[in-house]
DNA sequence: GCCCAGGTGAAGC
DNA sequence: GCTTCACATGGG
């Protein structure tokens, strides 16, 4: 297996439930408790309930993704190569669409640590318990849309999500009612899937692209948040500030078919402070 | 106390 | 079309 960096992948702002414990990463995938450890050149997974087939985990971790091939499609651009070199083994996950959508609805103007807190509170209160190893602290699944659709807005607010509560509730109701079929979106063209997501209140281009990229398999999606915006401006438009329209056109044309991977490398690179050294040159 | 956070929607030029 | 601002909440 090619390099797989669990820390930058699991804690880098794609998913919000993984916890570092005793040298491993513990989380819940598809209602199953999992503990992952890095055992170069591979990964080791422990589960609490017997599992005959590991397809669900391989799919989530995208272990079949050929990282070298993907990086090979990036433009020949020194800034991007520097970002890639700085976090070798950073991967994209393929998350459950509902969990991903709900989590990113909660993400607007929130720090990653705080998003994690809100999501965990939501799971503790409304997610069913999952099987954990004997003696292990309890763990919960991510609450299904049907469960949250039945909650009062005030109950959701009590999880600390503030003005995002009505947005989460509206999304849960539409998914639970079958008016929005997230699995189906993954089989539609990117633009169509994006339009369907943006139709939800509280979901704009950025959150839609996160869901397209992190859950629905659209590697060309390119979420632009404050960090990536900063990276794009400093690296590619150092002189004058581009209009949002022009910036969008650039992200859609410059980075290639796996633009979303490039985005994640830039995001991670900015957050660990790598760009400071580059722009100081 | 003040500032800001993996944004969005509405209102103002 | 582009810019500005409110929107809850918690941590630095």
XYZ file of C-alpha atoms (C1' of nucleotides) in Angstrom:
306
model
C 0.000 0.000 0.000
C 1.119 3.519 -0.734
C 1.651 5.926 2.156
C -1.412 6.614 4.238
C -1.109 9.342 6.826
C -3.867 8.776 9.334
C -3.342 11.931 11.330
C -3.653 14.468 8.521
C -6.406 12.428 6.879
C -8.609 11.734 9.897
C -7.998 14.931 11.854
C -7.527 17.350 8.987
C -11.034 18.772 8.782
C -12.717 16.239 6.492
C -14.312 14.157 9.220
C -15.033 15.248 12.753
C -15.382 12.156 14.893
C -11.963 10.488 14.974
C -10.109 10.552 18.262
C -6.460 9.871 18.928
C -6.181 7.362 21.758
C -3.363 5.107 22.889
C -1.416 5.562 19.700
C -4.372 4.805 17.420
C -7.403 6.511 15.926
C -10.871 5.520 17.066
C -14.087 6.293 15.248
C -17.422 4.980 14.042
C -17.931 4.091 10.395
C -21.285 2.852 9.176
C -22.434 2.155 12.703
C -19.306 0.139 13.497
C -16.711 1.074 16.057
C -13.213 0.986 14.555
C -9.700 1.521 15.815
C -6.999 2.235 13.234
C -3.271 2.114 13.681
C -0.494 2.756 11.237
C 1.735 -0.272 10.696
C 3.966 0.758 7.786
C 3.626 -0.023 5.020
C -0.032 -0.713 5.819
C -2.881 -0.034 8.184
C -4.274 -2.175 10.958
C -7.960 -2.110 11.843
C -9.683 -3.478 14.944
C -13.435 -3.745 15.266
C -15.648 -4.644 18.202
C -18.125 -6.826 16.344
C -16.952 -9.616 14.005
C -16.728 -8.501 10.414
C -16.553 -10.993 7.576
C -16.026 -8.439 4.878
C -13.969 -5.269 5.060
C -15.325 -3.551 1.982
C -17.121 -0.898 4.046
C -13.848 0.221 5.620
C -11.748 -0.020 2.463
C -14.328 2.117 0.734
C -14.392 4.705 3.521
C -10.613 4.969 3.643
C -10.302 4.788 -0.152
C -7.330 2.497 0.220
C -7.435 1.654 -3.478
C -6.846 5.259 -4.511
C -3.528 5.508 -6.322
C -2.068 8.578 -4.660
C 0.972 8.823 -6.934
C -1.224 8.672 -9.997
C -3.536 11.327 -8.564
C -0.701 13.661 -7.635
C 0.705 13.054 -11.096
C -2.315 14.785 -12.582
C -1.628 18.003 -10.653
C -0.361 21.009 -12.601
C 3.396 21.475 -12.574
C 3.305 24.254 -10.093
C 5.962 24.758 -7.399
C 3.596 25.933 -4.681
C 1.371 22.916 -5.015
C 4.325 20.541 -5.076
C 5.605 22.104 -1.885
C 2.208 21.593 -0.248
C 2.136 17.957 -1.372
C 5.648 17.308 -0.122
C 4.721 18.765 3.258
C 1.991 16.226 3.975
C 2.855 13.020 2.217
C 0.145 10.420 2.627
C -2.731 12.825 3.148
C -5.786 11.163 1.630
C -9.397 11.899 0.935
C -12.066 9.798 2.616
C -15.368 8.643 1.216
C -17.752 9.391 4.050
C -21.399 8.603 4.509
C -23.248 11.374 2.670
C -25.725 12.228 5.413
C -23.093 12.466 8.126
C -20.920 14.581 5.862
C -23.739 16.928 4.855
C -24.969 17.357 8.417
C -21.458 17.921 9.762
C -20.629 20.592 7.218
C -23.952 22.358 7.735
C -22.706 22.713 11.314
C -19.268 23.880 10.196
C -19.951 27.428 9.021
C -17.860 30.003 10.887
C -16.744 27.386 13.388
C -13.309 26.103 14.292
C -12.678 22.428 13.600
C -12.329 21.677 17.309
C -15.691 23.218 17.977
C -17.381 21.411 15.088
C -16.099 18.207 16.644
C -17.679 19.130 19.966
C -21.070 19.880 18.452
C -21.060 16.703 16.360
C -20.099 14.588 19.352
C -22.882 16.098 21.463
C -25.335 15.380 18.664
C -24.206 11.755 18.502
C -24.338 11.249 22.266
C -27.873 12.592 22.452
C -29.449 11.272 19.274
C -27.255 8.502 17.883
C -27.814 4.912 18.911
C -25.047 3.114 20.838
C -22.639 0.948 18.877
C -20.842 -2.197 20.022
C -17.494 -1.359 21.609
C -14.746 -3.589 23.023
C -15.294 -4.856 26.594
C -14.527 -2.148 29.129
C -14.289 0.560 26.492
C -16.104 3.873 26.881
C -19.444 3.930 25.035
C -19.645 5.163 21.471
C -22.534 6.258 19.287
C -23.456 6.172 15.641
C -24.078 9.409 13.783
C -27.820 10.113 14.150
C -29.790 9.147 11.035
C -31.692 11.904 9.259
C -34.964 10.277 10.336
C -33.981 10.674 13.978
C -33.017 14.329 13.683
C -36.060 15.110 11.558
C -38.185 14.369 14.601
C -36.268 16.736 16.883
C -37.434 20.178 17.904
C -35.243 23.046 16.760
C -34.638 24.026 20.383
C -33.369 20.519 21.142
C -30.830 20.797 18.349
C -29.832 24.264 19.477
C -29.092 22.787 22.873
C -26.233 20.895 21.233
C -24.531 24.256 20.751
C -25.095 24.722 17.036
C -26.760 28.124 17.279
C -28.296 29.551 14.106
C -27.405 26.400 12.175
C -30.145 24.406 13.937
C -32.954 25.269 11.481
C -30.634 24.440 8.574
C -29.791 21.018 9.975
C -33.432 20.354 10.748
C -34.546 21.305 7.236
C -31.913 19.038 5.677
C -32.860 16.147 7.974
C -36.523 16.520 7.059
C -35.883 16.617 3.339
C -33.627 13.562 3.470
C -35.939 11.653 5.801
C -38.919 12.410 3.582
C -37.066 11.069 0.553
C -37.220 14.453 -1.167
C -33.449 14.504 -1.311
C -31.766 11.186 -2.186
C -28.103 11.660 -1.321
C -27.015 8.277 -2.678
C -28.602 9.106 -6.002
C -26.701 12.393 -6.234
C -23.454 10.459 -6.451
C -24.641 8.966 -9.715
C -25.622 12.288 -11.272
C -23.335 14.797 -13.011
C -21.390 17.022 -10.628
C -23.176 20.238 -11.540
C -26.567 18.663 -11.051
C -25.624 17.180 -7.686
C -24.232 20.529 -6.591
C -27.403 22.355 -7.552
C -29.489 19.891 -5.563
C -27.347 20.421 -2.464
C -27.309 24.201 -2.749
C -31.108 24.137 -2.820
C -30.960 23.325 0.900
C -31.122 26.340 3.209
C -27.762 27.022 4.821
C -25.912 25.118 2.098
C -23.944 27.223 -0.369
C -21.186 26.462 -2.804
C -18.556 25.677 -0.196
C -20.549 23.223 1.913
C -21.982 21.611 -1.222
C -18.480 21.058 -2.569
C -17.365 19.504 0.710
C -20.143 16.931 0.413
C -19.404 16.350 -3.274
C -15.728 15.808 -2.519
C -15.712 14.047 0.839
C -18.756 11.817 0.417
C -20.096 11.618 -3.121
C -16.915 10.786 -4.980
C -16.510 13.953 -7.051
C -12.743 14.491 -7.009
C -13.101 17.594 -9.153
C -15.052 19.462 -6.468
C -12.988 22.238 -4.925
C -14.333 23.724 -1.681
C -13.048 27.251 -1.134
C -13.054 28.256 2.513
C -11.139 31.070 4.211
C -7.915 29.029 4.337
C -7.979 27.932 0.721
C -8.981 31.432 -0.340
C -5.936 32.781 1.440
C -3.739 30.164 -0.218
C -5.108 30.937 -3.681
C -4.674 34.668 -3.271
C -1.145 34.498 -1.930
C 0.108 31.808 -4.285
C -1.649 32.533 -7.529
C -2.883 36.122 -7.316
C -0.271 37.928 -5.210
C -0.720 41.273 -6.996
C -4.386 42.085 -7.241
C -7.364 40.525 -5.604
C -9.445 38.511 -8.074
C -13.227 38.674 -8.158
C -14.991 35.626 -6.720
C -16.157 34.775 -10.218
C -12.635 34.778 -11.620
C -11.299 32.832 -8.670
C -13.922 30.167 -9.156
C -13.051 29.867 -12.833
C -9.410 29.416 -11.857
C -10.117 26.600 -9.398
C -12.161 24.827 -12.039
C -9.529 25.015 -14.742
C -6.101 24.951 -13.100
C -6.006 21.871 -10.893
C -7.263 19.065 -13.106
C -9.584 16.094 -12.589
C -8.481 15.505 -8.979
C -8.639 19.178 -8.007
C -10.238 18.267 -4.701
C -7.075 16.481 -3.608
C -5.028 19.549 -4.489
C -7.448 21.630 -2.462
C -6.984 19.381 0.561
C -3.199 19.612 0.341
C -3.392 23.401 0.125
C -5.812 23.518 3.041
C -3.627 21.337 5.225
C -0.479 23.163 4.204
C -1.991 26.527 5.136
C -3.231 25.276 8.468
C 0.104 23.910 9.570
C 1.729 27.204 8.599
C 3.725 25.982 5.628
C 2.857 28.878 3.406
C 4.517 31.435 5.619
C 7.948 30.161 4.645
C 7.087 30.128 0.952
C 5.637 33.613 0.720
C 8.549 35.019 2.732
C 10.965 34.086 -0.059
C -14.056 42.108 26.817
C -12.593 41.384 21.979
C -11.820 38.568 18.027
C -12.469 34.920 15.026
C -13.967 30.484 13.193
C -13.525 24.747 6.645
C -20.338 30.244 5.337
C -24.784 31.621 4.016
C -28.564 34.678 2.896
C -30.374 39.111 2.635
C -29.913 43.724 1.847
C -27.356 47.603 0.171
C -24.683 50.077 -3.662
C -22.590 41.562 -9.998
C -19.864 42.842 -5.849
C -19.585 44.222 -0.851
C -21.403 44.382 3.779
C -23.619 42.561 7.650
C -26.201 39.548 10.952
C -26.398 35.112 12.501
C -25.037 31.724 17.884
C -21.436 29.870 20.292
C -17.107 28.930 22.541
C -12.135 29.165 22.947
C -7.813 31.880 22.720
